[in-house]
CSV table of C-alpha atoms in Angstrom, one decimal:
chain,number,residue,atom,x,y,z
A,1,MET,CA,-8.5,13.0,11.0
A,2,ASP,CA,-12.3,11.8,11.0
A,3,GLU,CA,-11.2,8.3,10.9
A,4,THR,CA,-8.7,8.7,13.9
A,5,LEU,CA,-11.4,10.2,15.9
A,6,ALA,CA,-13.6,7.5,15.1
A,7,LYS,CA,-11.5,4.9,16.2
A,8,LYS,CA,-11.0,6.7,19.3
A,9,ARG,CA,-14.5,6.9,20.3
A,10,ALA,CA,-15.0,3.2,19.4
A,11,MET,CA,-12.2,2.4,21.8
A,12,ARG,CA,-13.9,4.5,24.6
A,13,ASN,CA,-17.4,2.8,23.6
A,14,PRO,CA,-16.5,-0.5,22.4
A,15,LYS,CA,-20.2,-1.4,22.4
A,16,ARG,CA,-21.6,1.6,20.6
A,17,GLY,CA,-23.5,0.7,17.5
A,18,LYS,CA,-23.7,-3.2,18.8
A,19,LYS,CA,-26.8,-4.7,19.6
A,20,GLN,CA,-26.6,-5.9,23.0
A,21,PRO,CA,-27.1,-9.8,23.6
A,22,ILE,CA,-30.1,-10.8,25.6
A,23,THR,CA,-29.2,-12.7,28.6
A,24,TRP,CA,-30.8,-14.0,31.8
A,25,THR,CA,-28.9,-11.2,33.5
A,26,LEU,CA,-30.4,-8.5,31.5
A,27,ILE,CA,-33.7,-9.7,31.8
A,28,LYS,CA,-33.5,-9.9,35.5
A,29,ASN,CA,-32.3,-6.2,35.4
A,30,GLN,CA,-35.2,-5.0,33.5
A,31,LYS,CA,-37.9,-7.3,34.9
A,32,GLN,CA,-39.9,-4.0,35.8
A,33,LEU,CA,-40.0,-2.8,32.1
A,34,ILE,CA,-41.0,-6.5,30.9
A,35,MET,CA,-43.8,-6.7,33.8
A,36,MET,CA,-45.1,-3.3,32.6
A,37,SER,CA,-45.2,-4.6,29.0
A,38,VAL,CA,-47.3,-7.8,30.0
A,39,PRO,CA,-50.5,-6.0,29.8
A,40,LEU,CA,-50.0,-4.4,26.4
A,41,MET,CA,-48.9,-7.6,25.0
A,42,LEU,CA,-51.9,-9.6,26.2
A,43,TYR,CA,-53.9,-6.7,24.9
A,44,ILE,CA,-52.3,-7.0,21.3
A,45,ILE,CA,-52.5,-10.6,21.2
A,46,LEU,CA,-56.4,-10.8,22.4
A,47,PHE,CA,-57.5,-8.1,19.9
A,48,ALA,CA,-54.9,-8.2,17.2
A,49,TYR,CA,-53.7,-11.8,16.8
A,50,VAL,CA,-56.8,-14.0,18.2
A,51,PRO,CA,-59.2,-12.4,15.4
A,52,VAL,CA,-56.9,-13.4,12.7
A,53,TRP,CA,-58.6,-17.0,13.1
A,54,GLY,CA,-61.7,-15.4,11.7
A,55,TRP,CA,-60.0,-15.0,8.2
A,56,THR,CA,-60.7,-18.7,7.6
A,57,MET,CA,-64.4,-17.3,6.6
A,58,ALA,CA,-63.2,-15.6,3.3
A,59,PHE,CA,-62.1,-19.2,2.0
A,60,GLN,CA,-65.4,-20.8,3.2
A,61,ASP,CA,-69.1,-20.3,2.3
A,62,TYR,CA,-69.4,-19.5,6.0
A,63,LYS,CA,-72.8,-20.2,7.7
A,64,PRO,CA,-73.1,-18.9,11.1
A,65,ALA,CA,-75.3,-21.9,12.4
A,66,ARG,CA,-72.7,-24.7,11.2
A,67,ASP,CA,-69.7,-25.7,13.2
A,68,PHE,CA,-66.2,-25.2,11.6
A,69,GLY,CA,-66.1,-28.6,10.2
A,70,GLN,CA,-69.4,-28.3,8.6
A,71,GLN,CA,-68.4,-25.4,6.6
A,72,THR,CA,-67.9,-25.4,2.9
A,73,TRP,CA,-64.4,-24.6,1.6
A,74,VAL,CA,-64.4,-22.5,-1.5
A,75,GLY,CA,-60.8,-21.2,-1.9
A,76,LEU,CA,-60.5,-17.8,-3.8
A,77,LYS,CA,-63.9,-17.9,-4.8
A,78,HIS,CA,-65.0,-14.6,-2.7
A,79,PHE,CA,-61.7,-12.6,-3.9
A,80,LYS,CA,-62.2,-13.5,-7.4
A,81,PHE,CA,-65.9,-12.2,-7.2
A,82,LEU,CA,-64.4,-9.0,-5.6
A,83,PHE,CA,-61.9,-8.1,-8.2
A,84,THR,CA,-64.5,-9.1,-11.0
A,85,ASP,CA,-67.3,-7.3,-9.5
A,86,ASP,CA,-67.8,-3.7,-11.0
A,87,ASN,CA,-69.2,-2.3,-7.7
A,88,PHE,CA,-66.1,-3.3,-5.7
A,89,LEU,CA,-63.8,-1.5,-8.3
A,90,ARG,CA,-66.0,1.5,-8.1
A,91,VAL,CA,-65.6,1.7,-4.3
A,92,LEU,CA,-62.1,0.9,-4.6
A,93,ARG,CA,-61.4,4.0,-6.8
A,94,ASN,CA,-63.3,6.1,-4.2
A,95,THR,CA,-61.3,4.9,-1.4
A,96,VAL,CA,-57.9,5.5,-2.9
A,97,GLY,CA,-59.2,8.8,-4.3
A,98,MET,CA,-60.3,10.1,-1.0
A,99,SER,CA,-57.4,8.6,0.9
A,100,LEU,CA,-54.9,10.4,-1.5
A,101,ILE,CA,-56.7,13.7,-1.1
A,102,ASN,CA,-56.9,13.2,2.8
A,103,LEU,CA,-53.0,12.3,2.8
A,104,VAL,CA,-51.7,15.3,0.6
A,105,LEU,CA,-54.2,17.8,2.3
A,106,GLY,CA,-53.6,16.6,5.7
A,107,PHE,CA,-49.7,16.6,5.3
A,108,VAL,CA,-49.4,20.0,3.7
A,109,THR,CA,-51.8,21.8,5.8
A,110,ALA,CA,-50.5,20.2,9.2
A,111,ILE,CA,-46.9,21.4,8.1
A,112,ILE,CA,-47.6,24.7,7.1
A,113,LEU,CA,-49.8,25.7,10.2
A,114,ALA,CA,-46.8,24.2,12.2
A,115,LEU,CA,-44.3,26.6,10.4
A,116,LEU,CA,-46.7,29.5,10.9
A,117,LEU,CA,-47.4,29.0,14.4
A,118,ASN,CA,-43.5,28.8,15.1
A,119,GLU,CA,-43.3,32.2,13.6
A,120,ILE,CA,-45.7,33.6,16.2
A,121,LYS,CA,-43.7,35.3,18.9
A,122,LYS,CA,-46.5,36.1,21.3
A,123,VAL,CA,-46.8,32.9,23.5
A,124,PHE,CA,-50.6,34.0,24.3
A,125,TRP,CA,-51.7,34.1,20.6
A,126,LYS,CA,-49.9,31.2,19.6
A,127,ARG,CA,-51.4,29.1,22.3
A,128,THR,CA,-54.9,30.5,21.4
A,129,VAL,CA,-54.5,29.6,17.6
A,130,GLN,CA,-53.3,26.3,18.4
A,131,THR,CA,-56.2,25.4,20.8
A,132,ILE,CA,-58.7,26.7,18.4
A,133,SER,CA,-57.3,24.7,15.6
A,134,TYR,CA,-57.2,21.3,17.6
A,135,LEU,CA,-60.6,21.5,19.3
A,136,PRO,CA,-62.5,20.2,16.3
A,137,HIS,CA,-60.4,16.8,16.7
A,138,PHE,CA,-62.5,16.1,19.9
A,139,LEU,CA,-65.7,16.3,18.4
A,140,SER,CA,-67.5,13.1,17.0
A,141,TRP,CA,-68.0,12.7,13.1
A,142,ILE,CA,-71.8,12.8,13.8
A,143,ILE,CA,-71.5,16.6,14.9
A,144,VAL,CA,-68.8,17.4,12.4
A,145,THR,CA,-70.9,16.1,9.4
A,146,GLY,CA,-73.9,18.0,10.9
A,147,ILE,CA,-71.8,21.0,11.0
A,148,VAL,CA,-70.6,20.5,7.3
A,149,ALA,CA,-74.1,19.6,6.1
A,150,THR,CA,-75.7,22.7,7.5
A,151,SER,CA,-72.8,25.0,6.0
A,152,LEU,CA,-73.3,23.5,2.8
A,153,ALA,CA,-77.2,23.7,2.5
A,154,SER,CA,-78.7,25.8,0.0
A,155,ASP,CA,-79.4,28.3,2.5
A,156,GLY,CA,-76.1,27.7,4.4
A,157,ILE,CA,-73.3,30.0,5.3
A,158,ILE,CA,-71.1,29.1,2.1
A,159,ASN,CA,-73.5,29.8,-0.4
A,160,ASP,CA,-74.4,32.9,1.3
A,161,LEU,CA,-71.1,34.1,1.3
A,162,LEU,CA,-70.5,32.9,-2.2
A,163,MET,CA,-73.3,35.1,-3.5
A,164,LYS,CA,-72.6,38.1,-1.5
A,165,LEU,CA,-69.1,38.0,-2.9
A,166,GLN,CA,-70.7,37.6,-6.5
A,167,ILE,CA,-68.7,34.4,-7.1
A,168,ILE,CA,-71.8,32.3,-7.9
A,169,GLN,CA,-75.2,33.7,-8.9
A,170,GLU,CA,-77.6,30.8,-7.3
A,171,PRO,CA,-77.0,28.4,-4.6
A,172,ILE,CA,-75.0,25.2,-5.2
A,173,LEU,CA,-76.3,21.9,-3.9
A,174,TRP,CA,-73.1,20.8,-2.9
A,175,LEU,CA,-74.1,17.5,-1.2
A,176,SER,CA,-76.2,16.6,-4.3
A,177,GLU,CA,-73.4,16.4,-7.1
A,178,GLY,CA,-70.7,13.8,-6.7
A,179,LYS,CA,-67.8,15.9,-8.4
A,180,TYR,CA,-67.9,17.9,-5.2
A,181,PHE,CA,-68.0,15.1,-2.8
A,182,TRP,CA,-64.3,14.3,-2.4
A,183,GLY,CA,-63.5,17.6,-2.0
A,184,ILE,CA,-66.1,18.2,0.8
A,185,VAL,CA,-64.4,14.9,2.6
A,186,GLY,CA,-61.2,16.0,2.3
A,187,GLY,CA,-61.8,19.7,3.5
A,188,SER,CA,-63.7,18.3,6.5
A,189,HIS,CA,-60.8,16.0,7.4
A,190,VAL,CA,-58.5,19.0,7.2
A,191,TRP,CA,-60.9,21.1,9.4
A,192,LYS,CA,-61.4,18.4,12.2
A,193,GLU,CA,-57.6,17.2,12.4
A,194,VAL,CA,-55.1,19.9,11.2
A,195,GLY,CA,-54.8,21.3,14.5
A,196,TRP,CA,-54.1,17.7,16.0
A,197,ASN,CA,-51.7,16.8,13.5
A,198,THR,CA,-49.6,19.8,13.8
A,199,ILE,CA,-48.9,19.1,17.5
A,200,ILE,CA,-46.2,16.5,16.7
A,201,TYR,CA,-44.5,18.9,14.0
A,202,LEU,CA,-44.4,21.6,16.6
A,203,ALA,CA,-42.7,19.0,18.9
A,204,ALA,CA,-40.2,18.2,16.4
A,205,ILE,CA,-39.7,22.1,15.7
A,206,ALA,CA,-38.8,22.6,19.3
A,207,SER,CA,-36.1,20.2,19.2
A,208,ILE,CA,-34.2,21.9,16.7
A,209,ASP,CA,-31.0,23.8,17.9
A,210,PRO,CA,-31.7,27.6,18.4
A,211,ALA,CA,-27.9,28.2,17.2
A,212,LEU,CA,-29.0,27.2,13.9
A,213,TYR,CA,-31.5,30.0,13.7
A,214,GLU,CA,-28.9,32.4,15.2
A,215,ALA,CA,-26.2,31.6,12.7
A,216,ALA,CA,-28.8,31.9,9.6
A,217,GLU,CA,-29.8,35.1,11.0
A,218,ILE,CA,-26.2,36.3,11.1
A,219,ASP,CA,-25.8,35.2,7.6
A,220,GLY,CA,-28.9,37.4,6.6
A,221,ALA,CA,-31.4,34.8,6.1
A,222,SER,CA,-35.1,36.0,6.0
A,223,ARG,CA,-37.6,34.3,8.3
A,224,TYR,CA,-38.9,32.6,5.0
A,225,ARG,CA,-35.1,31.4,4.2
A,226,LYS,CA,-34.9,30.1,7.9
A,227,MET,CA,-38.1,28.1,7.3
A,228,LEU,CA,-36.9,26.6,4.2
A,229,HIS,CA,-33.2,26.1,5.2
A,230,VAL,CA,-33.5,25.4,9.1
A,231,THR,CA,-37.1,24.7,10.1
A,232,LEU,CA,-37.8,22.2,7.3
A,233,PRO,CA,-34.5,20.3,7.2
A,234,GLY,CA,-34.8,20.0,11.0
A,235,ILE,CA,-38.4,18.1,10.9
A,236,LYS,CA,-37.7,16.1,7.7
A,237,ALA,CA,-36.9,13.0,9.7
A,238,THR,CA,-40.4,13.4,11.5
A,239,ILE,CA,-42.2,14.1,8.0
A,240,VAL,CA,-40.8,11.1,6.5
A,241,ILE,CA,-41.9,8.6,9.5
A,242,LEU,CA,-45.2,10.0,9.4
A,243,LEU,CA,-45.5,9.8,5.8
A,244,ILE,CA,-44.7,5.8,5.8
A,245,MET,CA,-47.0,5.4,8.5
A,246,SER,CA,-49.8,7.3,6.6
A,247,ILE,CA,-49.1,5.3,3.3
A,248,GLY,CA,-49.6,2.1,5.2
A,249,HIS,CA,-53.2,3.5,5.7
A,250,ILE,CA,-53.7,4.1,2.3
A,251,LEU,CA,-56.9,2.1,2.1
A,252,GLU,CA,-58.2,3.9,5.1
A,253,ALA,CA,-60.3,6.7,3.5
A,254,GLY,CA,-62.9,6.6,6.4
A,255,PHE,CA,-66.3,5.4,7.0
A,256,GLU,CA,-68.4,7.8,9.2
A,257,VAL,CA,-68.0,11.0,7.0
A,258,GLN,CA,-68.9,9.1,3.8
A,259,TYR,CA,-71.5,7.3,5.6
A,260,LEU,CA,-73.2,10.4,7.2
A,261,LEU,CA,-72.8,12.7,4.2
A,262,GLY,CA,-73.4,10.5,1.5
A,263,ASN,CA,-76.9,9.9,0.0
A,264,GLY,CA,-78.6,8.3,-3.2
A,265,LEU,CA,-77.6,11.3,-6.0
A,266,VAL,CA,-73.6,10.9,-4.8
A,267,VAL,CA,-73.5,7.2,-4.1
A,268,ASP,CA,-71.4,6.4,-7.0
A,269,TRP,CA,-68.6,8.8,-5.3
A,270,ALA,CA,-69.3,8.4,-1.6
A,271,GLU,CA,-68.9,4.6,-1.1
A,272,THR,CA,-66.0,3.3,0.5
A,273,ILE,CA,-64.6,-0.6,1.0
A,274,ASP,CA,-65.7,-0.1,4.4
A,275,ILE,CA,-69.3,0.9,3.4
A,276,PHE,CA,-69.4,-1.8,0.6
A,277,VAL,CA,-68.2,-4.4,3.1
A,278,LEU,CA,-71.3,-3.1,5.6
A,279,LYS,CA,-73.7,-2.9,2.9
A,280,TYR,CA,-73.3,-6.2,0.7
A,281,GLY,CA,-71.5,-8.3,3.4
A,282,ILE,CA,-72.5,-8.1,6.8
A,283,ALA,CA,-76.0,-6.5,6.0
A,284,GLN,CA,-76.9,-9.2,3.8
A,285,GLY,CA,-75.2,-12.0,5.6
A,286,ASN,CA,-72.4,-12.7,3.6
A,287,TYR,CA,-69.6,-12.7,6.1
A,288,SER,CA,-67.5,-14.5,3.7
A,289,MET,CA,-67.2,-11.7,1.3
A,290,ALA,CA,-66.9,-9.4,4.0
A,291,THR,CA,-63.8,-11.0,5.4
A,292,ALA,CA,-62.5,-11.2,2.3
A,293,GLY,CA,-62.7,-7.2,1.7
A,294,GLY,CA,-61.0,-6.9,5.1
A,295,ILE,CA,-58.2,-9.3,4.3
A,296,PHE,CA,-57.6,-7.2,0.7
A,297,LYS,CA,-57.4,-4.1,3.0
A,298,THR,CA,-54.8,-5.5,5.3
A,299,VAL,CA,-52.5,-7.0,2.8
A,300,VAL,CA,-52.6,-3.9,0.6
A,301,SER,CA,-51.8,-1.9,3.8
A,302,VAL,CA,-49.0,-4.1,4.8
A,303,THR,CA,-47.3,-4.2,1.4
A,304,MET,CA,-47.7,-0.3,1.0
A,305,LEU,CA,-46.2,0.0,4.3
A,306,LEU,CA,-43.0,-2.2,3.7
A,307,LEU,CA,-42.7,-0.5,0.1
A,308,ALA,CA,-42.5,2.7,1.6
A,309,ASN,CA,-40.2,1.8,4.3
A,310,TRP,CA,-37.9,0.1,1.7
A,311,THR,CA,-38.0,3.1,-0.3
A,312,ALA,CA,-37.1,5.5,2.7
A,313,LYS,CA,-34.3,3.2,3.2
A,314,ARG,CA,-32.8,3.1,-0.2
A,315,LEU,CA,-33.2,6.9,-0.4
A,316,GLY,CA,-31.0,7.2,2.9
A,317,GLU,CA,-34.1,8.5,4.9
A,318,GLU,CA,-35.4,7.7,8.3
A,319,ARG,CA,-37.5,4.5,8.5
A,320,LEU,CA,-39.7,2.3,10.8
A,321,LEU,CA,-37.6,-0.5,10.4
């Protein structure tokens, strides 16, 4: 029966599921869309592809005063240095660790907040909570790190609250101990971005057919059961796509928050690849090593993106490509 129905649909829509060939007629009919895309394409070419020419510096002992033909080519010398340098291996560990914390906390908190907001029936309270939650997104990191540093000071609100609750007996110097730093960075990212990340999940939830909730309610499903068996499956495709995109930024642990909250006492836990490139590459005039570090980040990001997309395809989930 299903095969007969599929054949009938195919007969009514012969082009269904097939790619339409690109012809001059098609281009002429869509010339307005093509003209609208020209500025965007020029922007991408100018700022995304033209700078790739600078990657050649990673294979040279680059000296700014020399012309391109006068540079000394050294092959993979700077890449070998990076992978054998203890400082780079340390910042690579920090970058991956903080990035994974941000990824897990960001996803879990955003999905949970979206589910909870969806259960609020009063529109006024729902919009109020949503507005309060995403307002920190519009604050710059210099302001956010200032608030975090003040709150975590020895006489800050966090220590005062923990002491009044008798959880601790004396103030903790949160920003002076490396074992707390990754958690502080993760918490700062959650506070700043959780509301903004929730918006796309709320949009996906709004597209779920209300009849599914009605059917679940008739079957006696509780609110938690409806979240588990209706809402989460309904936004699974959105979750998978965002997860794939986030995995592609696995080495993007951040720069501002680590640079602004870091100090000499937690330097072994705070430095990321971006700070390493700035500190040991650009600041010391070693542009070749800085470029090699940037290429390493790009290659890893593209590889992880393709791997995540391939894995999603193998599992039968939504994917980017």
